[in-house]
Coordinates of C-alpha atoms in Angstrom, one line a residue:
Chain A
M203 CA -52.4 23.9 -157.0
T204 CA -49.1 23.5 -155.3
T205 CA -46.9 25.2 -157.8
A206 CA -44.9 28.3 -156.9
L207 CA -47.3 30.5 -158.9
A208 CA -50.3 29.4 -156.9
P209 CA -52.3 32.3 -155.3
E210 CA -52.0 33.0 -151.7
P211 CA -53.5 30.1 -149.8
L212 CA -56.6 30.5 -147.7
L213 CA -54.9 28.6 -144.9
A214 CA -51.2 28.0 -144.6
V215 CA -49.8 25.8 -141.8
S216 CA -46.1 25.5 -141.7
D217 CA -43.8 23.5 -139.4
L218 CA -46.5 23.2 -136.8
S219 CA -45.5 21.4 -133.6
V220 CA -47.5 20.9 -130.5
S221 CA -46.6 19.0 -127.4
F222 CA -48.6 18.4 -124.3
G223 CA -46.2 17.6 -121.4
G224 CA -43.9 15.0 -122.9
V225 CA -46.3 13.9 -125.6
Q226 CA -45.6 15.2 -129.1
A227 CA -49.1 15.7 -130.5
L228 CA -48.0 17.3 -133.7
A229 CA -44.5 17.5 -135.2
E230 CA -43.6 19.7 -138.1
V231 CA -46.8 19.5 -140.0
S232 CA -47.0 21.7 -143.1
F233 CA -49.8 22.1 -145.6
S234 CA -51.9 24.7 -147.3
L235 CA -55.5 25.0 -148.4
Q236 CA -56.6 26.9 -151.5
R237 CA -59.9 28.4 -152.5
D238 CA -62.5 25.9 -153.6
E239 CA -60.3 23.0 -152.5
I240 CA -61.3 20.1 -150.2
L241 CA -58.4 18.9 -148.1
G242 CA -58.9 15.7 -146.2
I243 CA -57.1 15.0 -143.0
I244 CA -56.9 11.3 -142.0
G245 CA -55.0 9.2 -139.7
P246 CA -55.5 6.6 -137.0
N247 CA -57.0 7.6 -133.6
G248 CA -54.6 9.8 -131.7
A249 CA -52.8 10.9 -134.8
G250 CA -53.3 14.6 -134.0
K251 CA -56.3 15.6 -136.1
T252 CA -58.3 17.1 -133.3
T253 CA -55.2 19.0 -132.0
L254 CA -54.7 20.4 -135.5
F255 CA -58.3 21.6 -135.5
N256 CA -57.9 23.1 -132.1
V257 CA -54.7 25.0 -133.1
V258 CA -56.4 26.4 -136.2
S259 CA -59.5 27.5 -134.3
G260 CA -57.5 29.2 -131.6
L261 CA -58.2 26.8 -128.7
V262 CA -54.6 25.6 -128.4
K263 CA -52.3 28.6 -128.2
D264 CA -49.0 27.0 -127.2
Y265 CA -47.5 25.8 -130.5
R266 CA -44.4 26.2 -132.6
G267 CA -44.5 27.0 -136.3
S268 CA -47.1 29.2 -137.9
V269 CA -50.7 29.2 -138.9
A270 CA -52.0 31.9 -141.2
M271 CA -55.3 32.6 -142.8
G272 CA -55.4 34.7 -145.9
G273 CA -51.9 36.0 -145.0
V274 CA -52.9 36.9 -141.4
D275 CA -50.9 35.2 -138.7
L276 CA -53.3 33.5 -136.2
R277 CA -50.9 33.4 -133.3
G278 CA -52.4 34.8 -130.2
K279 CA -55.8 35.5 -131.7
S280 CA -58.9 34.5 -129.7
P281 CA -61.2 31.9 -131.2
Q282 CA -63.8 34.7 -131.8
R283 CA -61.3 36.8 -133.7
I284 CA -60.4 33.8 -135.9
V285 CA -64.1 33.2 -136.6
G286 CA -64.3 36.8 -137.6
L287 CA -61.4 36.3 -140.0
G288 CA -63.6 33.7 -141.8
L289 CA -63.1 30.3 -140.1
R290 CA -66.1 28.2 -139.2
R291 CA -66.3 24.7 -137.9
T292 CA -68.6 21.9 -137.0
F293 CA -68.2 19.5 -134.1
Q294 CA -67.5 15.8 -134.0
N295 CA -70.3 15.4 -131.5
V296 CA -73.1 17.6 -132.8
R297 CA -73.4 20.8 -130.8
L298 CA -76.7 22.5 -131.6
F299 CA -78.5 25.0 -129.4
K300 CA -81.3 23.2 -127.6
S301 CA -83.5 26.3 -127.1
L302 CA -83.3 27.6 -130.7
S303 CA -85.5 26.7 -133.7
V304 CA -84.0 25.5 -137.0
I305 CA -84.1 28.9 -138.6
D306 CA -82.9 30.7 -135.4
T307 CA -79.9 28.4 -135.3
V308 CA -78.9 29.6 -138.8
L309 CA -79.6 33.2 -137.7
A310 CA -77.3 32.7 -134.7
G311 CA -74.6 31.6 -137.1
Q312 CA -74.9 35.1 -138.7
H313 CA -74.2 36.9 -135.5
L314 CA -71.1 38.7 -137.0
T315 CA -72.8 39.8 -140.2
I316 CA -76.2 41.0 -138.8
R317 CA -75.7 44.8 -138.3
E318 CA -78.2 45.8 -135.6
S319 CA -77.3 47.5 -132.4
V320 CA -79.0 46.8 -129.0
F321 CA -81.0 50.0 -129.5
D322 CA -82.2 48.8 -132.9
S323 CA -83.3 45.5 -131.4
A324 CA -85.0 47.0 -128.3
F325 CA -87.0 49.6 -130.2
R326 CA -87.5 47.8 -133.5
T327 CA -86.0 50.5 -135.7
P328 CA -86.3 50.3 -139.5
R329 CA -82.7 49.0 -139.5
Y330 CA -83.7 46.1 -137.3
H331 CA -86.4 45.1 -139.8
R332 CA -84.0 45.4 -142.7
Q333 CA -81.3 43.4 -141.0
E334 CA -83.7 40.6 -139.9
S335 CA -85.1 40.4 -143.4
I336 CA -81.6 40.0 -144.9
A337 CA -80.7 37.4 -142.3
V338 CA -83.9 35.4 -142.6
Q339 CA -83.7 35.2 -146.3
R340 CA -80.1 34.2 -146.2
A341 CA -81.0 31.5 -143.6
Q342 CA -83.7 30.2 -145.9
Q343 CA -81.3 29.9 -148.8
V344 CA -78.6 28.3 -146.7
L345 CA -81.1 25.8 -145.4
A346 CA -82.2 24.9 -148.9
F347 CA -78.5 24.6 -149.9
V348 CA -77.7 22.0 -147.2
G349 CA -80.9 20.1 -148.1
L350 CA -83.1 21.3 -145.2
G351 CA -85.4 23.4 -147.4
H352 CA -88.4 21.1 -146.7
V353 CA -88.0 21.3 -142.9
A354 CA -90.5 23.5 -140.9
P355 CA -88.3 26.5 -139.9
G356 CA -90.0 26.8 -136.6
D357 CA -89.2 23.2 -135.4
M358 CA -86.6 22.9 -132.7
A359 CA -83.1 22.3 -133.9
T360 CA -82.7 19.2 -131.7
S361 CA -85.9 17.7 -132.9
L362 CA -84.4 17.0 -136.3
P363 CA -83.2 13.4 -137.1
Y364 CA -79.5 12.9 -136.6
G365 CA -78.5 13.5 -140.3
G366 CA -80.6 16.6 -140.3
Q367 CA -78.8 17.9 -137.2
R368 CA -75.4 17.4 -138.9
R369 CA -76.7 19.3 -141.9
L370 CA -78.1 22.1 -139.7
E371 CA -74.7 22.4 -138.0
I372 CA -73.1 22.9 -141.5
A373 CA -75.8 25.4 -142.3
R374 CA -75.1 27.4 -139.2
A375 CA -71.4 27.5 -140.2
L376 CA -72.1 28.4 -143.8
A377 CA -74.5 31.2 -142.9
G378 CA -71.6 33.2 -141.5
Y379 CA -69.9 33.6 -144.9
P380 CA -66.8 31.5 -144.0
K381 CA -63.6 31.4 -146.1
V382 CA -62.5 28.2 -144.5
L383 CA -64.9 25.5 -143.3
M384 CA -63.6 22.8 -141.0
L385 CA -65.8 19.7 -140.8
D386 CA -65.0 17.3 -138.0
E387 CA -66.3 13.8 -139.0
P388 CA -69.5 15.0 -140.7
A389 CA -70.3 11.5 -141.9
A390 CA -70.0 9.8 -138.5
G391 CA -73.1 7.7 -137.8
M392 CA -74.5 8.1 -141.4
N393 CA -75.5 5.2 -143.7
A394 CA -74.0 4.9 -147.2
T395 CA -76.8 6.8 -148.9
E396 CA -76.6 9.7 -146.4
S397 CA -72.9 9.9 -146.6
R398 CA -72.9 9.9 -150.4
S399 CA -75.3 12.8 -150.5
L400 CA -73.3 14.6 -147.8
G401 CA -70.2 14.2 -150.1
T402 CA -72.1 15.8 -152.9
M403 CA -73.0 18.7 -150.6
I404 CA -69.4 19.2 -149.5
R405 CA -68.4 19.4 -153.2
R406 CA -71.0 22.0 -153.8
I407 CA -69.8 24.0 -150.8
A408 CA -66.2 24.0 -152.2
A409 CA -67.6 25.0 -155.6
T410 CA -68.8 28.3 -154.0
G411 CA -65.2 29.2 -153.3
I412 CA -64.9 28.0 -149.7
G413 CA -61.9 26.0 -148.7
V414 CA -62.9 22.9 -146.8
L415 CA -60.8 21.1 -144.3
L416 CA -62.3 17.6 -143.7
V417 CA -61.5 15.2 -141.0
E418 CA -63.3 11.9 -141.6
H419 CA -62.9 8.3 -140.9
D420 CA -65.3 7.2 -143.6
M421 CA -62.8 6.4 -146.4
R422 CA -65.5 6.3 -149.1
V423 CA -66.3 9.9 -148.3
I424 CA -62.6 10.9 -148.1
M425 CA -61.6 9.2 -151.3
S426 CA -64.6 10.4 -153.4
V427 CA -64.7 14.0 -152.1
C428 CA -61.2 15.3 -151.4
D429 CA -58.9 17.0 -153.9
R430 CA -55.9 16.3 -151.7
I431 CA -55.3 14.3 -148.5
V432 CA -52.9 14.8 -145.6
V433 CA -52.1 11.7 -143.6
L434 CA -51.1 12.0 -140.0
N435 CA -49.7 9.3 -137.7
F436 CA -48.4 9.9 -134.2
G437 CA -48.4 13.7 -134.9
R438 CA -46.3 13.4 -138.0
M439 CA -47.3 14.0 -141.6
I440 CA -46.5 10.7 -143.3
A441 CA -48.0 11.5 -146.7
Q442 CA -49.7 14.2 -148.7
G443 CA -51.3 13.9 -152.1
T444 CA -54.3 13.1 -154.3
P445 CA -56.6 10.3 -153.3
E446 CA -54.9 8.0 -155.9
E447 CA -51.4 8.7 -154.5
I448 CA -52.5 8.2 -151.0
R449 CA -54.3 4.9 -151.7
S450 CA -51.0 3.4 -153.1
D451 CA -48.6 5.1 -150.6
P452 CA -46.7 2.3 -148.8
A453 CA -46.2 4.4 -145.6
V454 CA -50.0 5.0 -145.4
V455 CA -50.8 1.4 -145.9
R456 CA -48.2 0.4 -143.3
A457 CA -49.7 2.9 -140.8
Y458 CA -53.2 1.7 -141.2
L459 CA -52.4 -2.0 -141.4
G460 CA -49.7 -1.8 -138.8
D461 CA -52.3 -0.3 -136.5
E462 CA -54.6 -3.2 -137.1
V463 CA -51.9 -5.9 -136.6
G464 CA -50.4 -4.1 -133.6
A465 CA -53.8 -3.9 -131.9
Chain B
M275 CA -114.7 10.9 -148.0
K276 CA -112.0 12.5 -150.1
A277 CA -113.9 15.7 -150.4
L278 CA -114.5 15.7 -146.7
A279 CA -110.9 15.2 -145.9
R280 CA -110.0 18.1 -148.3
L281 CA -112.5 20.3 -146.6
R282 CA -111.1 19.5 -143.2
A283 CA -107.6 20.2 -144.3
V284 CA -108.7 23.6 -145.6
R285 CA -110.7 24.5 -142.6
R286 CA -108.4 23.3 -139.9
P287 CA -105.9 26.2 -140.1
E288 CA -108.8 28.6 -140.4
A289 CA -110.5 27.2 -137.3
S290 CA -107.3 27.0 -135.3
S291 CA -106.4 30.6 -136.1
Q292 CA -109.9 31.7 -135.2
A293 CA -109.7 29.8 -131.9
R294 CA -106.3 31.3 -131.3
R295 CA -107.6 34.8 -131.9
A296 CA -110.5 34.2 -129.5
V297 CA -108.1 33.1 -126.8
R298 CA -105.8 36.0 -127.5
V299 CA -108.8 38.5 -127.2
A300 CA -109.9 36.9 -123.9
V301 CA -106.3 37.1 -122.5
V302 CA -106.0 40.7 -123.4
L303 CA -109.4 41.6 -122.0
G304 CA -108.6 39.7 -118.8
A305 CA -105.2 41.4 -118.5
V306 CA -106.9 44.9 -119.0
A307 CA -109.6 44.0 -116.4
F308 CA -107.0 42.8 -113.9
A309 CA -104.7 45.8 -114.4
S310 CA -107.5 48.3 -114.0
A311 CA -108.8 46.6 -110.9
P312 CA -107.4 49.2 -108.5
Y313 CA -109.5 51.9 -110.2
W314 CA -112.8 50.2 -109.6
L315 CA -111.8 48.6 -106.3
G316 CA -110.7 52.1 -105.0
G317 CA -109.3 53.0 -101.6
T318 CA -105.5 52.8 -100.9
Y319 CA -105.3 49.1 -99.9
F320 CA -105.8 47.5 -103.3
P321 CA -103.8 50.1 -105.3
D322 CA -101.0 49.4 -102.8
I323 CA -101.2 45.6 -103.5
W324 CA -101.3 46.2 -107.2
I325 CA -98.3 48.5 -107.1
D326 CA -96.4 45.7 -105.3
M327 CA -97.5 43.2 -108.0
G328 CA -96.3 45.6 -110.7
L329 CA -92.9 46.3 -109.0
W330 CA -92.3 42.5 -108.5
G331 CA -93.4 42.0 -112.1
I332 CA -90.7 44.5 -113.2
I333 CA -88.2 42.8 -111.0
G334 CA -89.2 39.5 -112.5
V335 CA -89.0 40.8 -116.1
G336 CA -85.5 42.3 -115.5
L337 CA -84.1 39.3 -113.7
N338 CA -85.6 37.1 -116.4
V339 CA -83.1 38.7 -118.8
V340 CA -80.2 37.5 -116.6
I341 CA -81.5 34.1 -115.6
G342 CA -84.0 33.2 -118.3
F343 CA -82.3 34.6 -121.4
A344 CA -78.6 34.3 -120.6
G345 CA -78.7 31.5 -118.1
L346 CA -76.8 33.4 -115.4
L347 CA -77.8 32.7 -111.8
D348 CA -77.9 36.1 -110.0
L349 CA -78.5 35.9 -106.3
G350 CA -77.9 39.6 -105.6
Y351 CA -80.3 41.2 -108.1
M352 CA -82.0 43.4 -105.5
A353 CA -78.8 45.3 -105.0
F354 CA -79.7 47.3 -108.1
Y355 CA -83.2 47.9 -106.8
A356 CA -81.5 49.4 -103.7
I357 CA -79.1 51.4 -105.8
G358 CA -82.0 52.9 -107.8
G359 CA -83.9 53.7 -104.6
Y360 CA -81.0 55.4 -102.9
V361 CA -80.1 57.4 -106.0
F362 CA -83.6 58.7 -106.1
A363 CA -83.7 59.4 -102.4
N364 CA -80.4 61.3 -102.5
A365 CA -81.3 63.3 -105.6
A366 CA -84.7 64.2 -104.1
L367 CA -83.6 65.0 -100.6
Y368 CA -80.3 66.9 -101.2
H369 CA -80.6 68.1 -104.8
G370 CA -84.3 68.8 -105.1
F371 CA -84.7 66.6 -108.2
N372 CA -88.2 65.4 -109.1
L373 CA -88.9 61.7 -109.5
W374 CA -89.2 62.1 -113.3
E375 CA -85.8 63.7 -113.5
T376 CA -84.3 61.0 -111.3
L377 CA -85.6 58.0 -113.2
P378 CA -83.1 58.3 -116.0
I379 CA -80.3 59.0 -113.5
G380 CA -81.3 55.9 -111.6
A381 CA -81.2 53.9 -114.8
V382 CA -77.8 55.1 -115.8
V383 CA -76.4 54.5 -112.3
A384 CA -77.8 50.9 -112.3
L385 CA -76.3 50.4 -115.8
V386 CA -72.8 51.7 -114.8
S387 CA -72.7 49.9 -111.4
S388 CA -73.8 46.6 -113.0
A389 CA -71.0 47.1 -115.6
I390 CA -68.5 47.6 -112.9
I391 CA -69.7 44.6 -110.9
G392 CA -70.3 42.4 -114.0
F393 CA -66.9 43.0 -115.7
P394 CA -64.8 41.0 -113.2
T395 CA -67.5 38.6 -112.0
L396 CA -68.9 37.4 -115.3
R397 CA -65.6 35.7 -116.1
V398 CA -66.4 33.0 -113.6
R399 CA -68.9 30.3 -114.3
G400 CA -72.0 28.6 -112.8
D401 CA -71.8 28.3 -109.0
Y402 CA -69.0 30.8 -108.6
L403 CA -71.1 33.5 -110.3
A404 CA -74.0 32.7 -107.9
I405 CA -71.6 33.1 -104.9
M406 CA -70.1 36.3 -106.2
T407 CA -73.5 37.9 -106.9
L408 CA -74.7 36.8 -103.5
G409 CA -71.7 38.5 -102.0
F410 CA -72.4 41.7 -104.0
G411 CA -76.0 41.7 -102.7
G412 CA -74.6 41.4 -99.1
I413 CA -72.1 44.2 -99.7
V414 CA -74.9 46.6 -100.9
Y415 CA -77.1 45.7 -98.0
F416 CA -74.3 46.4 -95.4
A417 CA -73.3 49.5 -97.2
A418 CA -77.0 50.7 -97.0
E419 CA -76.9 50.0 -93.3
N420 CA -73.5 51.6 -92.6
L421 CA -72.8 54.4 -95.1
T422 CA -75.0 56.7 -93.1
A423 CA -74.0 59.8 -95.0
L424 CA -75.5 58.5 -98.2
T425 CA -78.2 56.1 -97.0
G426 CA -79.3 57.4 -93.6
G427 CA -78.2 54.0 -92.0
V428 CA -80.8 51.7 -90.6
N429 CA -83.4 54.5 -90.3
G430 CA -83.1 55.1 -94.1
L431 CA -84.0 58.3 -95.9
Y432 CA -87.3 60.1 -96.0
G433 CA -88.8 63.5 -96.0
W434 CA -88.3 64.7 -99.5
K435 CA -90.8 66.9 -101.4
T436 CA -93.7 65.0 -102.8
P437 CA -93.1 64.2 -106.4
S438 CA -95.5 66.0 -108.8
L439 CA -96.1 66.0 -112.5
L440 CA -97.6 69.1 -114.3
G441 CA -98.6 70.5 -111.0
H442 CA -100.4 67.4 -109.8
P443 CA -98.8 66.0 -106.6
F444 CA -98.4 62.3 -106.2
V445 CA -99.8 61.4 -102.8
T446 CA -102.0 58.3 -103.0
P447 CA -100.9 54.9 -104.3
L448 CA -103.3 55.3 -107.2
D449 CA -101.3 58.3 -108.3
F450 CA -98.2 56.1 -108.7
Y451 CA -99.9 53.1 -110.1
P452 CA -100.1 54.1 -113.8
F453 CA -96.4 54.7 -113.8
V454 CA -95.6 51.4 -112.3
L455 CA -97.9 49.8 -114.9
A456 CA -96.3 51.8 -117.7
L457 CA -92.8 50.8 -116.6
L458 CA -93.9 47.1 -116.5
V459 CA -95.3 47.4 -120.0
V460 CA -92.1 49.0 -121.4
A461 CA -89.9 46.5 -119.6
A462 CA -91.9 43.6 -121.0
L463 CA -92.0 45.0 -124.5
V464 CA -88.3 45.9 -124.6
T465 CA -87.1 42.5 -123.3
M466 CA -89.5 40.7 -125.6
H467 CA -87.9 42.6 -128.5
L468 CA -84.4 41.8 -127.3
R469 CA -85.3 38.1 -127.1
T470 CA -86.2 37.9 -130.8
S471 CA -83.2 39.7 -132.1
R472 CA -79.5 39.3 -132.6
I473 CA -78.7 39.9 -128.9
G474 CA -81.4 37.5 -127.7
R475 CA -80.2 34.7 -130.0
A476 CA -76.7 35.3 -128.7
W477 CA -77.9 34.9 -125.1
A478 CA -79.7 31.7 -126.0
C479 CA -76.6 30.3 -127.6
I480 CA -74.5 31.2 -124.6
K481 CA -77.0 29.6 -122.2
D482 CA -77.1 26.4 -124.3
D483 CA -73.5 25.9 -125.3
E484 CA -70.7 28.3 -124.8
I485 CA -68.2 26.4 -127.1
A486 CA -70.7 26.3 -130.0
A487 CA -71.5 30.0 -129.3
A488 CA -67.9 31.0 -129.5
A489 CA -67.5 29.0 -132.7
S490 CA -70.3 31.2 -134.2
G491 CA -68.2 34.3 -133.3
I492 CA -70.3 35.4 -130.2
P493 CA -68.1 37.1 -127.5
I494 CA -69.2 35.2 -124.4
V495 CA -68.2 37.5 -121.6
R496 CA -69.3 40.7 -123.4
Y497 CA -72.8 39.3 -124.0
K498 CA -73.1 38.1 -120.4
L499 CA -72.3 41.6 -119.4
Y500 CA -75.0 43.0 -121.7
A501 CA -77.5 40.6 -120.1
Y502 CA -76.4 41.6 -116.6
M503 CA -76.7 45.3 -117.4
L504 CA -79.9 45.2 -119.4
G505 CA -81.5 43.1 -116.6
S506 CA -80.3 45.4 -113.8
V507 CA -81.5 48.6 -115.3
W508 CA -85.2 47.6 -114.7
A509 CA -84.4 47.0 -111.0
G510 CA -82.8 50.4 -110.8
L511 CA -86.0 52.0 -112.3
A512 CA -88.3 50.0 -110.1
G513 CA -86.3 50.8 -107.0
A514 CA -86.6 54.5 -107.6
L515 CA -90.4 54.2 -108.1
F516 CA -90.6 52.1 -105.0
A517 CA -88.8 54.7 -102.9
A518 CA -91.0 57.5 -104.2
K519 CA -94.2 55.6 -103.5
E520 CA -93.1 54.6 -100.0
A521 CA -91.7 58.1 -99.3
L522 CA -89.1 56.2 -97.4
I523 CA -86.2 54.0 -98.2
S524 CA -84.3 51.8 -95.7
P525 CA -82.1 48.7 -95.9
E526 CA -84.9 46.3 -94.8
S527 CA -86.3 46.2 -98.3
F528 CA -83.1 44.7 -99.8
T529 CA -82.2 41.8 -97.5
F530 CA -81.1 38.5 -99.0
D531 CA -84.7 37.3 -98.8
A532 CA -85.7 39.9 -101.4
S533 CA -83.1 38.7 -103.9
F534 CA -84.1 35.1 -103.2
F535 CA -87.8 35.9 -103.9
A536 CA -86.8 37.6 -107.1
V537 CA -85.2 34.4 -108.3
A538 CA -88.2 32.4 -107.0
I539 CA -90.6 34.6 -109.1
V540 CA -88.6 33.8 -112.3
V541 CA -88.5 30.1 -111.5
L542 CA -92.2 30.0 -110.5
G543 CA -93.3 32.0 -113.5
G544 CA -91.2 30.2 -116.1
M545 CA -87.6 31.0 -117.0
G546 CA -87.5 32.9 -120.2
S547 CA -91.2 33.5 -120.3
I548 CA -92.1 37.2 -120.0
S549 CA -95.8 36.7 -119.3
G550 CA -94.8 33.9 -116.9
V551 CA -92.6 36.0 -114.7
I552 CA -95.2 38.8 -114.5
I553 CA -97.7 36.2 -113.3
G554 CA -95.0 34.9 -111.0
G555 CA -94.8 38.4 -109.5
I556 CA -98.6 38.5 -109.0
F557 CA -98.5 35.1 -107.4
Y558 CA -95.7 36.0 -105.1
V559 CA -97.5 39.1 -103.8
V560 CA -100.8 37.3 -103.4
I561 CA -99.4 34.4 -101.6
A562 CA -96.4 35.6 -99.7
E563 CA -97.7 39.1 -98.7
W564 CA -101.4 39.2 -98.9
L565 CA -101.9 35.7 -97.4
S566 CA -99.4 36.4 -94.6
A567 CA -101.5 39.4 -93.6
Y568 CA -104.1 36.9 -92.5
T569 CA -102.0 33.9 -91.6
G570 CA -98.8 35.4 -90.3
T571 CA -95.7 33.5 -91.3
L572 CA -97.8 30.7 -92.9
G573 CA -97.9 32.8 -96.1
G574 CA -94.2 32.4 -96.5
V575 CA -94.4 28.7 -95.8
I576 CA -97.1 28.2 -98.4
F577 CA -95.0 30.1 -100.9
A578 CA -92.0 27.9 -100.2
A579 CA -94.1 24.8 -100.4
L580 CA -95.6 25.9 -103.7
L581 CA -92.1 26.7 -105.0
L582 CA -90.9 23.2 -104.1
L583 CA -94.0 21.6 -105.8
M584 CA -93.4 23.7 -108.8
V585 CA -89.8 22.6 -109.2
L586 CA -90.7 19.0 -108.7
L587 CA -93.8 18.8 -110.8
R588 CA -93.5 21.6 -113.3
P589 CA -89.9 22.7 -113.5
Q590 CA -90.6 24.8 -116.6
G591 CA -92.8 27.2 -114.6
L592 CA -96.4 28.4 -114.6
I593 CA -96.2 29.6 -118.2
P594 CA -93.2 27.9 -119.8
Y595 CA -91.4 29.6 -122.6
R596 CA -91.7 27.7 -125.8
P597 CA -89.2 29.0 -128.3
T598 CA -90.5 28.9 -131.8
F599 CA -89.9 31.0 -134.9
N600 CA -93.2 32.8 -135.3
R601 CA -94.9 32.2 -138.6
R602 CA -95.7 35.9 -139.0
R603 CA -92.1 36.8 -138.7
L604 CA -91.3 34.3 -141.4
L605 CA -93.9 35.8 -143.7
R606 CA -92.7 39.3 -143.0
Y607 CA -89.0 38.8 -143.3
G608 CA -88.6 35.7 -145.4
L609 CA -88.6 35.1 -149.1
P610 CA -92.0 35.1 -150.7
E611 CA -91.3 31.6 -152.0
P612 CA -88.5 30.1 -149.9
P613 CA -86.4 27.7 -151.9
V614 CA -86.8 24.0 -151.1
V615 CA -84.0 22.5 -153.1
A616 CA -80.5 23.9 -153.4
D617 CA -79.9 26.4 -156.1
D618 CA -76.7 24.7 -157.3
Y619 CA -73.3 26.3 -156.5
R620 CA -74.9 29.5 -155.2
L621 CA -75.4 30.4 -151.6
G622 CA -78.0 33.2 -151.5
P623 CA -77.4 36.9 -150.8

């Protein structure tokens, strides 16, 4: 995957540095994400994982280095533009819309792909009906894909159990035909069975050709799901490689154990 | 026992849909009876009251788009009512336009002016937006009082030719009533349609969580502007009808109180609920205007007390909006047999 002949990466981050005031949040971080690849990003708290997500999704604009998606430089692009280029994300603390039903949540995720104008909506033109039909059917399939096919589509999004809400957030992101999907601690608060089936689902997502960027603290999920792992510590990339390489990397072991001992 | 349980399971949805249909028929008949009341009550007094209810209903439906759908607190909504009224008055008085020719112009002017006002203001959030719209309402009020050349100042504008349609002049309130009713129905239908569509979902997202909305690719400021414009246009239309019916327009109809009552109608009726805000308009007219004809200022006090009770005991309003995805919509648009388990490695059309 990392040979010189590899196809153009979905996401290429090179020499990325961010500092807030005097704090160096990220320093010269470089990695790339290919199609149908799952790239794990791990590191102790404060390592810069969230900052990295915020730079890629366009929330942090003041950085050095470059971030490109499918060959398009993301510098200066608004978060919405970046979403339009094919980047979707979920949030560490679930952010669902409290006044939307399960299926409406997934329809909202298709905002950029539903082609109906205000006129179509107001006067229910044939195009409105066609577009709604396409969108609702897609929503039903995406819901089944994330394992929510049995849920009543009219139920409120926030009435789902916690694990269901996490899955629904992923469904909302998937519905918008992403090229890159960023998952921010999707297994947080899940038990072993739930996180195992979540891992299976993430593998299936990658198998559809989507590049997945996964930030996660649950090492079982990270080690069993990721193709490659990037390890951050104090904003620096201290290791990069397959799960086996990372597991036996002395710098990684030191960073994690050192943290424990130091605390 | 088992057979009985099965029978009950089969019959329950049937019975409930039948009961639901009976309720729906009763509600429709009741609404038709209520809406046609001015015709069998006769005179000019009742039609006048019903026109008031209709106009406040339209105001409620329009402001509901801004407050109920998009979650923007607008304290200067009646400015667009004033703009619609003065556009009609000027067109009728100086350019000889008929009411029916002016209505689309009033709508366009309300749209354009709301775009001009909304473009800079909708970038601010929450309380600041409320303050800015409050200021805008005040500016329009003082402009109406002082831009004498356009508005006739405190005396207002009057004396245009009676509007007529197909040779039939519009003199009594009963002549205007069907048009108020028609505009109310159109406003209710259009906003109902907007709510269950791409734009309505985008508004709900923005109201609930702007960060998550942006992460779904929804342009926040642009959709707030759409809500502001598509809400204001109904006030513009209602204002023109109001001026035509009164045969007079003056600043006293657009004081801050009016904008406040418009917000009160939406809160009382139920934010987001279209039938709720129409009933809110009816309630407002009955209590604050009709009652005060007998009790003086007490009507206003009763309305205020009712509003307080409402906010304390039933903050969701008289007829709360319950967002659900309608089963019929699912049958119409969805797959005939929606998948329950994932079709491995495929993600639908």
